[in-house]
Coordinates of C-alpha atoms in Angstrom, one line a residue:
M1 CA 26.2 8.2 13.3
L2 CA 23.8 11.2 13.7
I3 CA 26.9 13.7 13.8
A4 CA 28.2 12.2 10.7
A5 CA 24.9 12.1 8.9
V6 CA 24.4 16.0 9.6
A7 CA 28.0 16.7 8.4
A8 CA 26.9 15.0 5.2
E9 CA 26.3 16.9 2.1
A10 CA 22.5 17.3 1.8
Q11 CA 20.5 15.9 -1.1
T12 CA 18.0 17.9 -2.9
Y13 CA 14.5 16.3 -3.5
T14 CA 11.4 17.1 -5.5
L15 CA 8.3 15.5 -4.6
R16 CA 8.5 13.5 -7.9
K17 CA 11.9 12.3 -6.8
C18 CA 10.6 11.3 -3.2
I19 CA 7.7 9.3 -4.6
E20 CA 9.6 7.6 -7.4
T21 CA 12.6 6.6 -4.6
G22 CA 9.8 5.3 -2.2
L23 CA 7.9 3.5 -4.9
E24 CA 11.2 1.8 -5.9
N25 CA 12.7 0.8 -2.6
N26 CA 9.8 0.9 0.1
Y27 CA 9.9 -2.5 1.8
S28 CA 5.9 -2.6 2.3
L29 CA 5.3 -1.9 -1.5
R30 CA 7.9 -4.6 -2.4
I31 CA 5.9 -7.1 -0.2
T32 CA 2.7 -6.2 -1.9
R33 CA 4.2 -6.4 -5.3
N34 CA 5.3 -10.0 -4.3
E35 CA 1.7 -10.9 -3.1
E36 CA 0.5 -9.6 -6.6
Q37 CA 2.9 -11.9 -8.3
V38 CA 1.8 -14.9 -6.4
A39 CA -2.0 -14.0 -7.5
H40 CA -0.5 -13.8 -10.9
N41 CA 1.2 -17.0 -10.7
N42 CA -2.1 -18.8 -9.3
A43 CA -4.2 -17.7 -12.3
T44 CA -3.4 -20.6 -14.6
M45 CA -5.7 -23.2 -16.5
A46 CA -3.8 -26.0 -14.4
N47 CA -4.4 -24.7 -11.1
A48 CA -8.1 -24.2 -12.2
G49 CA -8.4 -28.0 -13.2
L50 CA -8.9 -27.2 -16.9
L51 CA -5.8 -29.2 -17.8
P52 CA -5.2 -33.0 -17.7
A53 CA -3.1 -34.8 -15.0
V54 CA -0.3 -37.1 -16.6
D55 CA 1.4 -39.5 -14.3
L56 CA 4.4 -41.6 -14.9
N57 CA 5.1 -44.4 -12.7
A58 CA 7.5 -47.3 -12.6
G59 CA 8.1 -50.1 -10.2
Y60 CA 10.3 -53.3 -9.4
K61 CA 9.5 -56.3 -7.2
G62 CA 11.9 -59.0 -6.7
A63 CA 10.9 -62.3 -4.7
L64 CA 13.1 -64.8 -3.1
S65 CA 11.5 -68.0 -2.2
S66 CA 12.1 -71.7 -1.2
S67 CA 9.9 -74.5 -1.5
D68 CA 9.1 -78.3 -1.3
A69 CA 6.5 -79.9 -3.6
K70 CA 5.7 -83.7 -3.3
M71 CA 4.7 -85.1 -6.6
R72 CA 1.2 -87.1 -6.3
S73 CA 2.1 -89.8 -8.7
T74 CA 5.4 -90.8 -7.5
G75 CA 5.7 -89.3 -3.9
E76 CA 9.0 -87.7 -5.1
I77 CA 9.8 -84.4 -3.1
Q78 CA 10.7 -81.7 -5.4
E79 CA 12.9 -78.9 -3.6
T80 CA 13.6 -75.3 -5.0
R81 CA 15.9 -73.2 -3.0
N82 CA 16.4 -69.4 -3.3
S83 CA 14.4 -68.7 -6.1
L84 CA 14.4 -65.3 -7.4
D85 CA 11.6 -64.0 -9.4
H86 CA 12.1 -60.4 -10.9
T87 CA 9.1 -58.1 -11.9
L88 CA 9.6 -54.6 -13.6
N89 CA 6.7 -52.4 -14.4
A90 CA 6.4 -49.1 -16.2
G91 CA 3.3 -47.1 -17.4
I92 CA 1.9 -43.5 -18.0
G93 CA -1.6 -42.5 -17.3
V94 CA -3.8 -39.6 -18.0
N95 CA -6.7 -38.3 -16.2
W96 CA -8.9 -35.4 -17.5
T97 CA -12.1 -33.9 -16.2
I98 CA -13.5 -32.7 -19.6
F99 CA -16.8 -31.4 -18.0
D100 CA -17.9 -30.8 -14.4
G101 CA -20.8 -28.5 -14.8
F102 CA -18.6 -25.3 -15.6
K103 CA -16.8 -25.5 -12.5
T104 CA -13.3 -25.7 -13.7
T105 CA -14.3 -22.7 -16.1
T106 CA -15.5 -20.8 -13.1
N107 CA -12.6 -21.8 -11.2
Y108 CA -10.3 -20.2 -13.9
K109 CA -12.4 -17.1 -14.2
Q110 CA -12.2 -16.7 -10.0
L111 CA -8.4 -17.0 -10.4
K112 CA -8.3 -14.2 -13.0
E113 CA -10.5 -12.1 -11.0
M114 CA -8.1 -12.7 -8.0
E115 CA -5.1 -11.6 -10.1
R116 CA -7.0 -8.5 -10.8
M117 CA -7.9 -8.0 -7.0
G118 CA -4.3 -8.5 -6.4
E119 CA -3.2 -5.6 -8.9
T120 CA -6.1 -3.5 -7.6
A121 CA -4.3 -4.1 -4.2
T122 CA -1.2 -3.1 -5.1
R123 CA -2.5 0.1 -6.7
I124 CA -4.3 0.8 -3.5
A125 CA -0.9 0.2 -1.7
I126 CA 0.9 2.7 -4.2
E127 CA -1.8 5.3 -4.0
D128 CA -1.7 5.3 0.0
F129 CA 2.1 5.2 -0.2
T130 CA 2.2 8.3 -2.6
A131 CA -0.4 10.3 -0.6
G132 CA 1.6 9.5 2.5
I133 CA 4.7 10.4 1.5
A134 CA 3.5 13.5 -0.4
A135 CA 1.8 14.6 2.8
E136 CA 5.2 14.0 4.8
Y137 CA 7.1 15.9 2.2
Y138 CA 4.9 18.9 2.6
N139 CA 5.0 18.5 6.4
F140 CA 8.7 18.6 6.0
L141 CA 8.7 21.6 3.9
H142 CA 6.2 23.3 6.3
Q143 CA 8.2 22.5 9.4
K144 CA 11.4 24.0 7.6
L145 CA 9.3 27.2 7.0
R146 CA 8.2 27.5 10.4
L147 CA 12.1 27.0 11.3
A148 CA 12.8 30.1 9.3
N149 CA 10.0 31.8 10.9
Y150 CA 11.3 31.0 14.3
Y151 CA 14.7 32.0 13.3
Y152 CA 13.5 35.3 11.9
A153 CA 11.8 35.9 15.4
V154 CA 15.2 35.2 17.1
T155 CA 16.8 37.6 15.1
L156 CA 14.3 40.1 15.8
S157 CA 14.6 39.5 19.6
K158 CA 18.1 39.7 19.4
E159 CA 18.1 43.0 17.7
R160 CA 15.7 44.3 20.3
L161 CA 17.8 43.0 23.1
R162 CA 20.8 45.0 21.5
I163 CA 19.1 48.1 21.5
V164 CA 17.7 48.0 24.8
E165 CA 20.9 46.7 26.3
E166 CA 22.8 49.8 24.5
R167 CA 20.2 52.2 25.9
Y168 CA 20.1 50.6 29.3
N169 CA 23.9 50.9 29.7
I170 CA 23.4 54.8 28.8
G171 CA 20.2 55.1 31.1
N172 CA 17.8 55.6 28.6
F173 CA 16.0 52.1 29.5
S174 CA 15.1 50.6 32.6
R175 CA 16.6 47.2 34.1
L176 CA 12.9 45.8 33.4
D177 CA 13.1 46.6 29.9
Y178 CA 16.4 45.0 29.6
Q179 CA 15.2 42.0 31.6
Q180 CA 12.0 41.6 29.5
A181 CA 13.7 41.7 26.5
K182 CA 16.2 39.0 27.6
V183 CA 13.4 36.7 28.4
D184 CA 11.6 37.3 25.1
F185 CA 15.1 36.4 23.2
N186 CA 15.4 33.3 25.3
A187 CA 12.0 32.2 24.6
D188 CA 12.3 32.6 21.0
S189 CA 15.4 30.8 21.2
A190 CA 13.7 27.9 23.0
K191 CA 11.0 27.8 20.2
Y192 CA 13.8 27.8 17.4
M193 CA 15.5 24.8 19.2
K194 CA 12.3 22.6 19.8
Q195 CA 11.5 23.3 16.0
Q196 CA 15.0 22.0 15.1
E197 CA 13.8 18.6 16.5
V198 CA 10.4 18.8 14.9
V199 CA 12.2 19.3 11.6
L200 CA 14.7 16.6 12.2
T201 CA 11.8 14.0 13.1
S202 CA 10.0 14.7 9.7
R203 CA 13.1 14.2 8.2
I204 CA 13.8 11.0 9.5
A205 CA 10.2 9.9 8.6
L206 CA 10.5 11.0 5.1
N207 CA 13.9 9.0 4.8
E208 CA 12.2 6.0 6.3
M209 CA 9.5 6.2 3.9
M210 CA 11.9 6.4 0.9
A211 CA 13.8 3.3 2.6
I212 CA 16.8 5.4 2.8
E213 CA 19.3 3.4 4.9
Q214 CA 20.8 6.2 6.5
V215 CA 17.8 7.7 8.0
Y216 CA 19.5 10.6 9.3
T217 CA 20.6 11.8 5.7
P218 CA 20.2 15.3 5.2
I219 CA 17.5 16.4 2.7
E220 CA 16.7 19.7 1.0
T221 CA 13.5 20.1 -0.9
E222 CA 13.5 21.9 -4.1
E223 CA 10.3 23.7 -3.6
K224 CA 10.7 26.5 -1.1
E225 CA 7.1 27.1 -0.6
I226 CA 3.8 25.1 -0.5
T227 CA 2.0 25.7 -4.0
I228 CA -1.7 25.1 -3.9
N229 CA -3.8 24.0 -6.9
S230 CA -6.9 26.0 -6.6
T231 CA -8.5 24.8 -9.9
L232 CA -10.2 21.6 -8.6
V233 CA -14.1 21.0 -9.5
F234 CA -16.1 19.1 -7.3
A235 CA -18.3 17.6 -10.2
D236 CA -15.0 16.4 -12.0
L237 CA -13.9 14.8 -8.7
W238 CA -16.9 13.1 -8.0
N239 CA -17.0 11.5 -11.6
A240 CA -13.3 10.6 -11.6
T241 CA -14.3 8.9 -8.2
L242 CA -17.1 6.7 -9.5
E243 CA -14.9 5.7 -12.5
S244 CA -11.3 5.4 -10.9
N245 CA -11.4 5.0 -7.1
A246 CA -9.5 1.9 -6.5
Y247 CA -11.6 1.0 -3.4
L248 CA -14.7 1.1 -5.7
I249 CA -13.0 -0.9 -8.2
L250 CA -12.0 -3.6 -5.7
A251 CA -15.6 -3.7 -4.1
N252 CA -16.8 -4.5 -7.9
Q253 CA -14.2 -7.1 -8.1
N254 CA -15.3 -8.8 -4.8
N255 CA -18.9 -8.4 -6.2
R256 CA -18.0 -10.5 -9.3
L257 CA -16.3 -13.0 -7.2
S258 CA -19.3 -13.7 -5.0
E259 CA -21.2 -14.2 -8.4
L260 CA -18.8 -16.7 -9.6
D261 CA -19.0 -18.7 -6.2
Y262 CA -22.7 -18.8 -6.9
K263 CA -22.0 -20.3 -10.2
K264 CA -19.7 -22.7 -8.9
V265 CA -22.5 -24.0 -6.6
L266 CA -25.1 -24.4 -9.5
S267 CA -22.4 -26.4 -11.3
R268 CA -23.3 -29.2 -9.1
N269 CA -26.5 -29.6 -10.8
Y270 CA -24.8 -30.8 -14.1
P271 CA -23.3 -34.0 -14.5
Y272 CA -19.5 -34.5 -14.9
I273 CA -17.3 -36.5 -17.5
K274 CA -14.1 -37.5 -16.8
L275 CA -11.8 -39.2 -19.4
N276 CA -8.7 -41.7 -18.2
A277 CA -6.2 -43.4 -20.6
G278 CA -3.0 -45.1 -20.0
Y279 CA -0.2 -47.4 -21.2
D280 CA 1.7 -50.1 -19.4
F281 CA 4.6 -52.3 -19.8
T282 CA 5.5 -55.0 -17.3
Y283 CA 8.5 -57.1 -17.6
N284 CA 8.8 -60.7 -15.6
K285 CA 11.7 -62.7 -15.3
Y286 CA 11.3 -66.4 -13.4
D287 CA 14.0 -68.8 -12.0
T288 CA 11.5 -71.9 -11.8
N289 CA 8.5 -71.0 -13.8
S290 CA 8.1 -72.8 -17.0
Y291 CA 8.7 -69.4 -18.8
L292 CA 12.0 -67.8 -18.4
R293 CA 10.7 -64.5 -18.9
R294 CA 7.3 -62.8 -19.8
N295 CA 6.7 -59.4 -21.3
N296 CA 3.1 -57.6 -21.1
W297 CA 2.4 -54.3 -22.7
G298 CA -0.8 -52.4 -23.8
G299 CA -2.9 -49.4 -23.5
S300 CA -6.3 -48.5 -21.8
A301 CA -9.0 -45.9 -22.0
G302 CA -12.1 -45.2 -20.1
I303 CA -14.4 -42.6 -19.6
T304 CA -16.7 -41.9 -16.6
I305 CA -19.9 -40.2 -16.3
G306 CA -21.6 -39.3 -13.1
F307 CA -24.1 -37.1 -11.5
N308 CA -24.3 -36.0 -8.0
L309 CA -28.0 -36.9 -6.9
W310 CA -28.0 -35.4 -3.5
D311 CA -25.5 -34.3 -0.7
G312 CA -27.3 -32.3 1.8
N313 CA -25.5 -29.3 1.4
R314 CA -26.5 -28.0 -2.0
R315 CA -29.6 -26.0 -0.9
R316 CA -27.8 -24.4 2.1
E317 CA -24.8 -23.4 -0.2
K318 CA -26.9 -22.0 -2.9
R319 CA -28.7 -19.8 -0.1
N320 CA -25.7 -18.6 1.3
A321 CA -23.9 -17.9 -2.0
K322 CA -26.9 -15.5 -2.9
I323 CA -26.7 -13.8 0.6
E324 CA -22.8 -13.2 -0.3
I325 CA -23.8 -11.8 -3.6
E326 CA -26.3 -9.4 -1.6
N327 CA -23.8 -8.4 0.8
A328 CA -21.1 -7.6 -1.7
K329 CA -23.6 -5.2 -3.5
L330 CA -24.3 -3.6 -0.1
Q331 CA -20.8 -3.0 0.8
R332 CA -20.3 -1.6 -2.7
N333 CA -23.3 0.7 -2.2
Q334 CA -22.2 1.7 1.4
L335 CA -18.5 2.5 0.1
E336 CA -20.0 4.7 -2.5
L337 CA -21.9 6.7 -0.1
S338 CA -19.0 6.9 2.4
L339 CA -16.8 8.1 -0.5
K340 CA -19.3 10.8 -1.4
A341 CA -19.5 11.8 2.4
D342 CA -15.7 12.0 2.6
L343 CA -15.3 13.9 -0.8
G344 CA -18.1 16.3 0.6
N345 CA -16.2 17.0 3.8
L346 CA -12.8 17.5 2.3
W347 CA -14.2 19.7 -0.6
Q348 CA -15.8 21.9 2.1
A349 CA -12.6 22.0 4.1
Y350 CA -10.5 22.7 1.0
Q351 CA -12.9 25.5 -0.1
N352 CA -12.6 27.1 3.4
N353 CA -9.0 26.8 3.3
L354 CA -8.7 28.7 -0.1
Q355 CA -10.7 31.5 1.5
L356 CA -8.8 31.6 4.6
L357 CA -5.4 31.6 2.4
D358 CA -6.7 35.1 1.0
L359 CA -7.5 36.6 4.6
E360 CA -4.1 35.2 6.1
R361 CA -2.2 36.7 3.1
Q362 CA -3.8 40.1 3.7
N363 CA -3.3 39.6 7.4
V364 CA 0.6 39.0 7.0
I365 CA 0.6 42.1 4.6
T366 CA -0.8 44.3 7.5
A367 CA 1.1 42.8 10.4
R368 CA 4.5 43.4 8.3
E369 CA 3.3 47.1 8.1
N370 CA 2.4 47.4 11.5
H371 CA 5.7 45.8 12.7
D372 CA 7.8 48.2 10.5
I373 CA 5.7 51.2 12.0
A374 CA 6.3 49.7 15.6
K375 CA 10.0 49.2 15.0
E376 CA 10.4 52.9 13.7
R377 CA 8.7 54.4 16.8
Y378 CA 10.5 51.7 19.0
M379 CA 13.7 53.3 17.8
L380 CA 12.6 56.9 18.5
G381 CA 11.5 55.9 22.0
D382 CA 7.9 56.5 21.4
L383 CA 7.0 52.6 22.0
S384 CA 7.2 50.8 25.0
G385 CA 9.2 47.3 24.9
F386 CA 5.7 45.5 25.6
E387 CA 4.1 47.1 22.7
M388 CA 7.0 46.4 20.5
R389 CA 6.8 42.9 21.6
E390 CA 3.1 42.5 20.8
A391 CA 3.8 44.1 17.1
Q392 CA 6.4 41.3 16.7
K393 CA 4.2 38.5 18.0
S394 CA 1.3 39.6 15.7
L395 CA 3.7 39.6 12.7
L396 CA 5.0 35.9 13.7
D397 CA 1.5 34.6 14.5
A398 CA 0.0 35.9 11.1
E399 CA 2.9 34.2 9.4
E400 CA 2.3 31.0 11.2
R401 CA -1.1 31.0 10.7
L402 CA -0.6 31.3 6.7
L403 CA 1.9 28.5 6.9
S404 CA -0.7 26.3 8.8
V405 CA -3.4 27.2 6.4
E406 CA -1.2 26.5 3.4
Y407 CA -0.2 23.1 4.7
D408 CA -3.8 22.0 5.6
T409 CA -5.1 23.3 1.9
K410 CA -2.4 21.0 0.5
I411 CA -3.4 18.0 2.6
C412 CA -6.9 18.4 1.5
E413 CA -5.7 18.7 -2.1
I414 CA -3.9 15.4 -1.8
S415 CA -6.6 13.6 0.0
L416 CA -9.1 14.9 -2.7
M417 CA -6.8 13.5 -5.6
Q418 CA -6.6 10.2 -3.8
I419 CA -10.5 9.8 -3.5
S420 CA -11.0 10.4 -7.1
G421 CA -8.2 8.1 -8.1
N422 CA -5.9 11.1 -9.4
I423 CA -3.1 10.8 -7.1
K424 CA -0.6 9.9 -9.7
E425 CA -1.0 13.4 -11.0
L426 CA 1.5 14.5 -8.2
L427 CA 4.2 12.6 -10.4
K428 CA 3.7 15.0 -13.3

């Protein structure tokens, strides 16, 4: 299957296409959306107890009996055998709690709040997924660029080996030079082969996140290099975090849910009023009664007013509900402080990486110039194989460091966008 997949034509993906495909197909997100739908389905007036309950019932009863009755006046015995009486009844009843100290209305508000929490949980899952797939997308691009660097190293080592081999054959280079060039070529080839495995692993992970059934499917990225957004502003990010961070929104919703729990406890300080009404019909048919049949029908209505004087738990539940409100506020404040610390750390890393980018770009330019000079001197025989290898290694190391800094900066950028609630900007 792997061989067949490798032979297949590679599909080209942009970051946006990867995210959109994953958002549509990813199994974890589909489960989260289903859970959100459950919360939506639960947020109804009926589930909160605001609507009346209507019951329809019907029944039938048949009584088969035999009897012997002795008349007091005559002493005559009157016998009745296999007498069958029929009773058929049907009715409809309505029960409605029209007031219970605002408990049902509070229930409804809680259900609506839980519906919004379900939406927020879905948003968190989407944002986490978007950040994760973006990180993997750029990791895949990063690893492919490293693969290209390793391939370039192999071509340089191969060319050096060719030159040394030709000069060794004519006696200009020693066997030690030839052996060293061969060792370096084999080492670079091994790194290249190992990097191919890393690229494949990242490609499989990206396909899995997009829920591509054939996870070995070849992928090409439309972007050929990692682009950095260097225009982010810390103040804007922090303000956006306070306003849009999904975890802060969820903490605020949890706080409101705790306040509604407290209101439910207080609702027990009020009386309750329940209304009930019904309409019933009964049909009786007799074998031996003085009536052949009898029908009864009619309606009924009633109202119940009550008040729970004492249940032994109200004061305890009230104290605990107050504590839950306080805990919810503390958790929200703790989360805000944690987000501020995370944002500060990421911002510092982002700023440092931007400065490192300038340094590493200059280092790559200098290393390329040094390599070109070393190559010319090597061709003229003024430079040893060891010195040539050092110049080559310096160039490859500089390019490797630049790629790493670019990737690290991009990861910081993605994390900053996620904390500030702006991760969807990646879809633009």
